[in-house]
């Protein structure tokens, strides 16, 4: 499904009607842009406003919306419109796609997802109109507000700020604007927390003790991963890119750069000017990503929490993994470690290959780019447009794997074997 959407988007973006030059866009760059949009990443070969016409921008935002909602959710939306009944098989696939705990009540959840998504995006667009309509006029102001609201909620990171004459500037001209900063941050966080979490909060209101363990883990982790990195960024950059900024502007810059690596792709300061410590911190944030069943990518917050608590239990010699007076199935740790290992292997392999193909790029830049691609983030130090075709293909594959899911992709590529009825003798080996 995702592959079909990407190929259709690539064809439409290749057409002369999509480019302001009126010429055909090279297919590799159209494929790169379509993959980035559908996989809600934000890495771009061209400045979105400067290269693409209104038609091309509409194609991009539709790809972003499809990727953000999820392919199966979009298919279900059309099924609702056609009055088609959702069968058991579709319910099971939907539950996996939406990150639901089971397939019971999944159709109700999908309806909530659709309503919630459009309601939040509309609210974000209305807030952004307060700033963009006076600046760009009614027509462009409304379109810019809708585009950036969808892009932020879907954690995509595409922007149209090339209208100001500077390519790939993202939201750097709004670094001191509280309305734009806080609205975009809120949309990113809401989109990255996951539909299951918001559905749980909606059902139980503010009765925290009745929230699922999953919801409580996500809420606490999100709080920590927003404010702790912001403090670290301030410590790393107070004599760097933050130098000369007022305290309010520094706070907004640190907060925004703390939120956006969790798979959003916007930036309000030049990322190429950040220190090595800040870039490494953002690499870590990109790998962690958002939450399961959300518009965000990455290894996911709950995966990291399971790994950390598994390590804690292992060090203490405890058999069970206990979080919030609840024990977790050990199979979750196995799955979490598998996910972490596959992400690490793919990232390291991609970094080594691109470093060989692009000798003029530094290891830090390439690592940043690969983390941004596989975790569907979209931030860059500025090397994306200069990469060769081979490097772009590697990033395309990373973005695709990150959006579809590396475990899903690995499972699809491996042939199923018959279950063995033979039990092999146990043997011990030394660890550590």
Short mmCIF file of C-alpha atoms in Angstrom, two decimals:
data_model
loop_
_atom_site.label_atom_id
_atom_site.label_comp_id
_atom_site.label_asym_id
_atom_site.label_seq_id
_atom_site.Cartn_x
_atom_site.Cartn_y
_atom_site.Cartn_z
CA UNK A 1 0.00 0.00 0.00
CA UNK A 2 2.70 2.49 0.98
CA UNK A 3 4.77 1.50 -2.04
CA UNK A 4 1.82 2.14 -4.36
CA UNK A 5 1.15 5.57 -2.84
CA UNK A 6 4.83 6.51 -3.11
CA UNK A 7 5.07 5.47 -6.78
CA UNK A 8 1.87 7.35 -7.67
CA UNK A 9 3.15 10.44 -5.86
CA UNK A 10 6.52 10.14 -7.61
CA UNK A 11 4.82 10.08 -11.03
CA UNK A 12 2.66 13.12 -10.23
CA UNK A 13 5.63 15.09 -8.89
CA UNK A 14 7.65 14.25 -12.01
CA UNK A 15 5.08 15.94 -14.26
CA UNK A 16 5.85 19.44 -15.66
CA UNK A 17 2.65 20.74 -13.98
CA UNK A 18 4.27 20.06 -10.57
CA UNK A 19 7.44 22.13 -11.13
CA UNK A 20 7.56 25.92 -11.36
CA UNK A 21 10.10 25.60 -14.17
CA UNK A 22 7.46 23.80 -16.27
CA UNK A 23 9.92 20.97 -16.95
CA UNK A 24 9.98 17.31 -15.95
CA UNK A 25 11.54 16.76 -12.52
CA UNK A 26 14.19 13.97 -12.41
CA UNK A 27 12.46 10.81 -11.21
CA UNK A 28 15.00 10.08 -8.45
CA UNK A 29 14.27 13.48 -6.85
CA UNK A 30 10.51 13.02 -7.29
CA UNK A 31 10.79 9.56 -5.73
CA UNK A 32 12.89 10.99 -2.88
CA UNK A 33 10.30 13.74 -2.20
CA UNK A 34 7.30 11.38 -2.46
CA UNK A 35 8.94 8.86 -0.12
CA UNK A 36 9.83 11.62 2.34
CA UNK A 37 6.24 12.94 2.28
CA UNK A 38 4.48 9.57 2.52
CA UNK A 39 6.86 8.40 5.23
CA UNK A 40 6.28 11.77 7.00
CA UNK A 41 10.00 12.47 7.10
CA UNK A 42 10.77 15.92 5.70
CA UNK A 43 14.11 15.38 3.97
CA UNK A 44 13.95 17.24 0.64
CA UNK A 45 15.98 17.52 -2.54
CA UNK A 46 14.38 20.88 -3.43
CA UNK A 47 12.97 23.74 -1.41
CA UNK A 48 9.25 22.94 -1.28
CA UNK A 49 8.03 26.46 -2.13
CA UNK A 50 10.71 27.39 -4.66
CA UNK A 51 10.50 24.23 -6.79
CA UNK A 52 6.94 22.93 -6.57
CA UNK A 53 3.83 24.61 -7.95
CA UNK A 54 0.55 24.72 -6.04
CA UNK A 55 -0.36 21.40 -7.70
CA UNK A 56 2.92 19.86 -6.52
CA UNK A 57 2.41 21.24 -3.01
CA UNK A 58 -1.11 19.74 -2.89
CA UNK A 59 0.27 16.36 -3.97
CA UNK A 60 2.89 16.58 -1.19
CA UNK A 61 0.38 17.49 1.53
CA UNK A 62 -1.97 14.67 0.45
CA UNK A 63 0.95 12.23 0.66
CA UNK A 64 1.77 13.60 4.13
CA UNK A 65 -1.83 13.22 5.28
CA UNK A 66 -1.96 9.65 3.97
CA UNK A 67 1.30 8.78 5.70
CA UNK A 68 0.27 10.50 8.93
CA UNK A 69 -3.13 8.82 9.20
CA UNK A 70 -1.72 5.50 8.04
CA UNK A 71 -2.50 3.67 4.83
CA UNK A 72 -5.06 1.32 6.42
CA UNK A 73 -6.86 4.23 8.10
CA UNK A 74 -7.18 6.02 4.75
CA UNK A 75 -8.51 2.81 3.13
CA UNK A 76 -11.03 2.50 5.97
CA UNK A 77 -12.08 6.13 5.47
CA UNK A 78 -12.97 5.32 1.86
CA UNK A 79 -14.77 2.17 3.04
CA UNK A 80 -16.88 4.31 5.38
CA UNK A 81 -17.67 6.68 2.51
CA UNK A 82 -18.75 3.76 0.27
CA UNK A 83 -20.81 2.17 3.06
CA UNK A 84 -18.68 -1.00 2.99
CA UNK A 85 -18.63 -3.26 6.06
CA UNK A 86 -15.26 -3.75 7.80
CA UNK A 87 -14.53 -7.49 8.13
CA UNK A 88 -12.57 -9.34 10.83
CA UNK A 89 -9.37 -9.54 8.76
CA UNK A 90 -9.44 -5.77 8.11
CA UNK A 91 -10.07 -5.16 11.83
CA UNK A 92 -6.95 -7.17 12.78
CA UNK A 93 -4.80 -5.26 10.26
CA UNK A 94 -6.29 -1.95 11.42
CA UNK A 95 -5.49 -2.78 15.05
CA UNK A 96 -1.83 -3.39 14.13
CA UNK A 97 -1.71 -0.21 12.02
CA UNK A 98 -3.32 2.02 14.66
CA UNK A 99 -1.33 0.52 17.53
CA UNK A 100 -4.46 -0.76 19.28
CA UNK A 101 -4.17 -3.37 22.04
CA UNK A 102 -6.68 -5.68 20.29
CA UNK A 103 -9.11 -5.72 17.37
CA UNK A 104 -12.20 -5.23 19.55
CA UNK A 105 -13.54 -1.70 19.11
CA UNK A 106 -10.94 -0.86 16.45
CA UNK A 107 -13.52 0.60 14.03
CA UNK A 108 -14.63 3.01 16.76
CA UNK A 109 -10.97 3.90 17.33
CA UNK A 110 -10.44 4.58 13.61
CA UNK A 111 -13.46 6.90 13.55
CA UNK A 112 -11.96 8.74 16.52
CA UNK A 113 -8.59 8.92 14.77
CA UNK A 114 -10.12 10.56 11.70
CA UNK A 115 -12.22 13.06 13.69
CA UNK A 116 -9.39 13.83 16.14
CA UNK A 117 -6.82 14.33 13.36
CA UNK A 118 -8.91 16.79 11.36
CA UNK A 119 -10.06 18.64 14.50
CA UNK A 120 -6.49 19.16 15.79
CA UNK A 121 -5.19 20.14 12.34
CA UNK A 122 -8.03 22.65 11.96
CA UNK A 123 -7.29 24.12 15.40
CA UNK A 124 -3.59 24.42 14.55
CA UNK A 125 -4.38 26.04 11.20
CA UNK A 126 -6.66 28.62 12.82
CA UNK A 127 -3.93 29.60 15.29
CA UNK A 128 -1.31 29.89 12.52
CA UNK A 129 -3.69 32.05 10.46
CA UNK A 130 -3.35 34.74 13.14
CA UNK A 131 0.29 35.12 12.07
CA UNK A 132 0.29 34.09 8.40
CA UNK A 133 -2.76 35.95 7.01
CA UNK A 134 -1.46 39.43 7.98
CA UNK A 135 1.99 38.46 6.64
CA UNK A 136 1.11 36.72 3.36
CA UNK A 137 -2.48 37.82 2.62
CA UNK A 138 -5.72 35.86 2.93
CA UNK A 139 -5.20 33.24 0.18
CA UNK A 140 -1.60 32.33 0.89
CA UNK A 141 -2.06 32.83 4.62
CA UNK A 142 -4.84 30.23 4.79
CA UNK A 143 -2.97 27.78 2.55
CA UNK A 144 0.29 28.19 4.49
CA UNK A 145 -1.55 27.70 7.79
CA UNK A 146 -3.28 24.50 6.60
CA UNK A 147 -0.08 23.14 5.04
CA UNK A 148 2.10 23.72 8.11
CA UNK A 149 -0.58 22.48 10.52
CA UNK A 150 -0.92 19.16 8.66
CA UNK A 151 2.86 18.89 8.25
CA UNK A 152 3.42 19.50 11.98
CA UNK A 153 0.67 17.19 13.28
CA UNK A 154 1.82 14.41 10.95
CA UNK A 155 5.41 15.02 12.13
CA UNK A 156 6.48 15.58 8.51
CA UNK A 157 8.56 18.78 8.64
CA UNK A 158 7.80 20.12 5.15
CA UNK A 159 7.52 23.91 5.01
CA UNK A 160 6.79 26.68 2.49
CA UNK A 161 9.06 29.34 3.96
CA UNK A 162 11.10 29.52 0.77
CA UNK A 163 8.65 32.32 -0.07
CA UNK A 164 10.95 34.60 1.93
CA UNK A 165 13.76 34.06 -0.58
CA UNK A 166 16.02 31.72 1.40
CA UNK A 167 15.98 28.04 0.43
CA UNK A 168 15.78 25.32 3.12
CA UNK A 169 15.33 27.94 5.86
CA UNK A 170 12.50 26.05 7.62
CA UNK A 171 11.07 28.22 10.45
CA UNK A 172 14.29 30.07 11.33
CA UNK A 173 12.62 33.45 10.69
CA UNK A 174 10.12 32.67 13.50
CA UNK A 175 12.66 31.71 16.18
CA UNK A 176 11.40 34.50 18.46
CA UNK A 177 7.67 34.10 17.66
CA UNK A 178 5.84 32.41 20.59
CA UNK A 179 2.63 31.79 18.60
CA UNK A 180 4.30 29.90 15.74
CA UNK A 181 6.78 28.07 18.01
CA UNK A 182 4.26 26.89 20.60
CA UNK A 183 1.57 26.00 18.04
CA UNK A 184 3.97 23.90 15.96
CA UNK A 185 5.43 22.28 19.11
CA UNK A 186 1.94 21.42 20.40
CA UNK A 187 0.94 19.88 17.06
CA UNK A 188 4.13 17.80 16.96
CA UNK A 189 3.70 16.52 20.52
CA UNK A 190 -0.03 15.76 20.08
CA UNK A 191 0.62 13.90 16.83
CA UNK A 192 3.57 12.01 18.29
CA UNK A 193 1.83 10.76 21.44
CA UNK A 194 -0.40 8.30 19.63
CA UNK A 195 -4.11 7.90 19.00
CA UNK A 196 -4.51 5.13 21.59
CA UNK A 197 -3.18 7.47 24.30
CA UNK A 198 -5.55 10.29 23.38
CA UNK A 199 -8.47 7.85 23.15
CA UNK A 200 -7.67 6.60 26.66
CA UNK A 201 -7.48 10.18 27.98
CA UNK A 202 -10.80 11.01 26.26
CA UNK A 203 -12.53 8.01 27.86
CA UNK A 204 -11.15 8.51 31.37
CA UNK A 205 -10.85 12.32 31.32
CA UNK A 206 -8.39 13.48 34.01
CA UNK A 207 -8.66 10.38 36.24
CA UNK A 208 -4.95 9.57 36.04
CA UNK A 209 -5.12 6.42 38.19
CA UNK A 210 -7.48 4.82 35.69
CA UNK A 211 -5.22 5.39 32.69
CA UNK A 212 -3.63 2.36 31.08
CA UNK A 213 0.00 1.68 31.95
CA UNK A 214 0.84 2.46 28.31
CA UNK A 215 -0.73 5.92 28.61
CA UNK A 216 1.06 6.73 31.86
CA UNK A 217 4.44 5.65 30.44
CA UNK A 218 3.89 7.84 27.37
CA UNK A 219 2.84 10.91 29.39
CA UNK A 220 5.82 10.77 31.78
CA UNK A 221 8.31 9.93 29.03
CA UNK A 222 7.06 12.76 26.83
CA UNK A 223 7.39 15.23 29.69
CA UNK A 224 10.97 14.14 30.39
CA UNK A 225 11.98 14.04 26.71
CA UNK A 226 10.71 17.56 26.09
CA UNK A 227 12.26 19.47 28.99
CA UNK A 228 15.47 17.55 29.82
CA UNK A 229 16.92 17.83 26.26
CA UNK A 230 15.90 21.51 26.21
CA UNK A 231 18.07 22.12 29.30
CA UNK A 232 20.96 20.17 27.78
CA UNK A 233 20.70 22.13 24.51
CA UNK A 234 20.86 25.37 26.45
CA UNK A 235 23.97 24.14 28.29
CA UNK A 236 25.63 23.12 25.00
CA UNK A 237 24.65 26.17 22.93
CA UNK A 238 24.48 29.18 25.28
CA UNK A 239 27.81 30.33 23.80
CA UNK A 240 26.97 28.93 20.35
CA UNK A 241 23.87 29.49 18.19
CA UNK A 242 22.00 30.93 21.20
CA UNK A 243 24.58 33.67 21.75
CA UNK A 244 23.01 37.11 21.44
CA UNK A 245 19.45 35.81 21.89
CA UNK A 246 17.23 37.08 24.69
CA UNK A 247 16.25 34.66 27.46
CA UNK A 248 12.75 34.25 25.97
CA UNK A 249 14.10 33.55 22.49
CA UNK A 250 16.66 31.09 23.90
CA UNK A 251 13.90 29.24 25.77
CA UNK A 252 11.77 28.97 22.61
CA UNK A 253 14.76 27.85 20.52
CA UNK A 254 15.78 25.14 23.01
CA UNK A 255 12.20 23.94 23.48
CA UNK A 256 11.60 23.77 19.72
CA UNK A 257 14.87 21.93 18.98
CA UNK A 258 14.05 19.53 21.82
CA UNK A 259 10.61 18.68 20.38
CA UNK A 260 11.35 18.59 16.66
CA UNK A 261 13.97 15.75 16.58
CA UNK A 262 11.28 13.41 17.93
CA UNK A 263 10.42 13.00 14.20
CA UNK A 264 9.06 16.39 13.13
CA UNK A 265 11.73 17.89 10.86
CA UNK A 266 11.32 21.63 11.44
CA UNK A 267 14.02 23.86 12.91
CA UNK A 268 14.25 27.46 14.12
CA UNK A 269 18.06 27.65 14.34
CA UNK A 270 20.63 26.63 11.67
CA UNK A 271 21.34 22.98 12.53
CA UNK A 272 24.60 23.05 10.61
CA UNK A 273 25.96 25.50 13.20
CA UNK A 274 25.18 23.31 16.24
CA UNK A 275 28.00 21.84 18.32
CA UNK A 276 28.91 18.16 18.09
CA UNK A 277 27.34 17.57 21.53
CA UNK A 278 24.00 19.02 20.38
CA UNK A 279 24.05 17.00 17.15
CA UNK A 280 24.72 13.79 19.10
CA UNK A 281 21.89 14.62 21.52
CA UNK A 282 19.56 15.15 18.55
CA UNK A 283 20.71 11.82 17.07
CA UNK A 284 19.63 10.12 20.31
CA UNK A 285 16.29 11.94 20.33
CA UNK A 286 15.69 10.96 16.69
CA UNK A 287 16.38 7.30 17.43
CA UNK A 288 13.97 7.36 20.38
CA UNK A 289 11.27 9.04 18.28
CA UNK A 290 7.62 9.32 19.27
CA UNK A 291 5.09 6.80 20.49
CA UNK A 292 3.68 3.61 19.01
CA UNK A 293 0.53 4.05 16.93
CA UNK A 294 1.25 7.72 16.27
CA UNK A 295 2.36 9.84 13.32
CA UNK A 296 5.93 9.72 14.66
CA UNK A 297 8.79 7.37 13.75
CA UNK A 298 11.85 6.14 15.60
CA UNK A 299 12.35 3.14 17.86
CA UNK A 300 9.47 4.55 19.96
CA UNK A 301 9.33 5.77 23.56
CA UNK A 302 7.69 2.65 25.01
CA UNK A 303 10.32 0.44 23.35
CA UNK A 304 13.12 2.38 25.07
CA UNK A 305 11.29 2.25 28.42
CA UNK A 306 10.87 -1.54 28.15
CA UNK A 307 14.60 -1.93 27.32
CA UNK A 308 15.69 0.30 30.23
CA UNK A 309 13.46 -1.47 32.76
CA UNK A 310 14.59 -4.82 31.35
CA UNK A 311 18.22 -3.81 31.92
CA UNK A 312 17.37 -2.65 35.45
CA UNK A 313 15.68 -5.96 36.27
CA UNK A 314 18.56 -7.93 34.73
CA UNK A 315 21.18 -6.05 36.77
CA UNK A 316 19.20 -6.63 39.97
CA UNK A 317 18.73 -10.31 39.13
CA UNK A 318 14.94 -10.06 39.10
CA UNK A 319 12.88 -12.42 36.97
CA UNK A 320 9.97 -10.04 36.32
CA UNK A 321 10.00 -6.59 34.76
CA UNK A 322 7.81 -4.37 36.93
CA UNK A 323 6.57 -0.91 35.89
CA UNK A 324 3.94 0.92 37.92
CA UNK A 325 2.94 -2.16 39.95
CA UNK A 326 2.43 -4.12 36.73
CA UNK A 327 4.69 -6.85 35.34
CA UNK A 328 5.49 -7.08 31.63
CA UNK A 329 5.66 -10.17 29.47
CA UNK A 330 9.30 -11.11 28.78
CA UNK A 331 8.43 -11.44 25.08
CA UNK A 332 8.09 -7.63 25.01
CA UNK A 333 11.75 -7.26 25.97
CA UNK A 334 12.76 -9.70 23.23
CA UNK A 335 10.73 -7.72 20.69
CA UNK A 336 12.09 -4.38 21.95
CA UNK A 337 15.71 -5.57 21.77
CA UNK A 338 15.12 -6.97 18.27
CA UNK A 339 13.73 -3.62 17.13
CA UNK A 340 16.63 -1.71 18.68
CA UNK A 341 19.21 -4.06 17.14
CA UNK A 342 17.70 -3.85 13.62
CA UNK A 343 17.58 -0.03 13.77
CA UNK A 344 21.20 0.04 14.92
CA UNK A 345 22.39 -2.38 12.21
CA UNK A 346 20.58 -0.54 9.40
CA UNK A 347 21.81 2.86 10.59
CA UNK A 348 25.46 1.77 10.93
CA UNK A 349 25.40 0.04 7.52
CA UNK A 350 23.88 3.12 5.86
CA UNK A 351 26.36 5.49 7.54
CA UNK A 352 29.36 3.45 6.41
CA UNK A 353 28.06 3.20 2.83
CA UNK A 354 27.20 6.91 2.48
CA UNK A 355 30.53 7.93 4.03
CA UNK A 356 32.22 5.87 1.30
CA UNK A 357 30.03 7.46 -1.42
CA UNK A 358 30.30 11.03 -0.05
CA UNK A 359 33.91 11.56 1.13
CA UNK A 360 33.36 15.32 1.44
CA UNK A 361 30.73 14.81 4.18
CA UNK A 362 31.76 14.32 7.80
CA UNK A 363 30.77 11.32 9.90
CA UNK A 364 28.65 13.57 12.14
CA UNK A 365 26.70 14.93 9.14
CA UNK A 366 26.09 11.49 7.63
CA UNK A 367 25.04 9.97 10.98
CA UNK A 368 22.62 12.86 11.49
CA UNK A 369 21.17 12.35 7.99
CA UNK A 370 20.75 8.58 8.37
CA UNK A 371 19.13 8.87 11.82
CA UNK A 372 16.83 11.52 10.37
CA UNK A 373 15.84 9.21 7.50
CA UNK A 374 15.26 5.89 9.28
CA UNK A 375 13.45 7.61 12.17
CA UNK A 376 11.34 9.65 9.67
CA UNK A 377 12.42 12.95 11.21
CA UNK A 378 13.50 15.21 8.36
CA UNK A 379 16.00 17.53 10.05
CA UNK A 380 19.30 17.94 8.23
CA UNK A 381 22.60 19.76 8.56
CA UNK A 382 22.17 20.82 4.92
CA UNK A 383 23.80 18.02 2.95
CA UNK A 384 20.61 16.44 1.49
CA UNK A 385 20.49 18.34 -1.86
CA UNK A 386 24.20 17.66 -2.51
CA UNK A 387 24.01 13.88 -2.12
CA UNK A 388 24.59 11.53 -5.05
CA UNK A 389 21.90 9.27 -6.51
CA UNK A 390 23.29 6.24 -4.64
CA UNK A 391 23.09 8.03 -1.29
CA UNK A 392 19.56 9.24 -2.01
CA UNK A 393 18.47 5.66 -2.78
CA UNK A 394 19.90 4.53 0.57
CA UNK A 395 17.98 7.30 2.37
CA UNK A 396 14.79 6.37 0.45
CA UNK A 397 15.11 2.77 1.68
CA UNK A 398 15.74 3.98 5.24
CA UNK A 399 12.67 6.25 5.17
CA UNK A 400 10.52 3.45 3.78
CA UNK A 401 11.75 0.97 6.40
CA UNK A 402 11.18 3.52 9.17
CA UNK A 403 7.58 4.22 8.17
CA UNK A 404 6.45 0.69 7.36
CA UNK A 405 8.28 -0.63 10.41
CA UNK A 406 11.57 -2.50 10.40
CA UNK A 407 10.08 -5.58 12.08
CA UNK A 408 7.21 -5.63 9.57
CA UNK A 409 9.65 -5.25 6.69
CA UNK A 410 12.00 -7.92 8.06
CA UNK A 411 9.10 -10.31 8.60
CA UNK A 412 7.81 -9.73 5.06
CA UNK A 413 11.24 -10.44 3.57
CA UNK A 414 11.85 -13.68 5.48
CA UNK A 415 10.16 -16.89 4.38
CA UNK A 416 8.02 -18.62 6.97
CA UNK A 417 9.37 -21.91 8.25
CA UNK A 418 7.41 -24.82 9.61
CA UNK A 419 7.35 -25.01 13.38
CA UNK A 420 9.94 -27.51 14.55
CA UNK A 421 8.72 -30.18 16.95
CA UNK A 422 12.27 -31.02 17.95
CA UNK A 423 13.63 -29.67 21.25
CA UNK A 424 17.40 -29.17 21.16
CA UNK A 425 19.65 -29.73 24.22
CA UNK A 426 20.56 -26.62 26.18
CA UNK A 427 24.11 -25.29 26.32
CA UNK A 428 25.59 -22.34 28.23
CA UNK A 429 27.98 -19.74 26.81
CA UNK A 430 29.81 -16.90 28.54
CA UNK A 431 28.21 -13.43 28.40
CA UNK A 432 30.05 -10.21 29.28
#
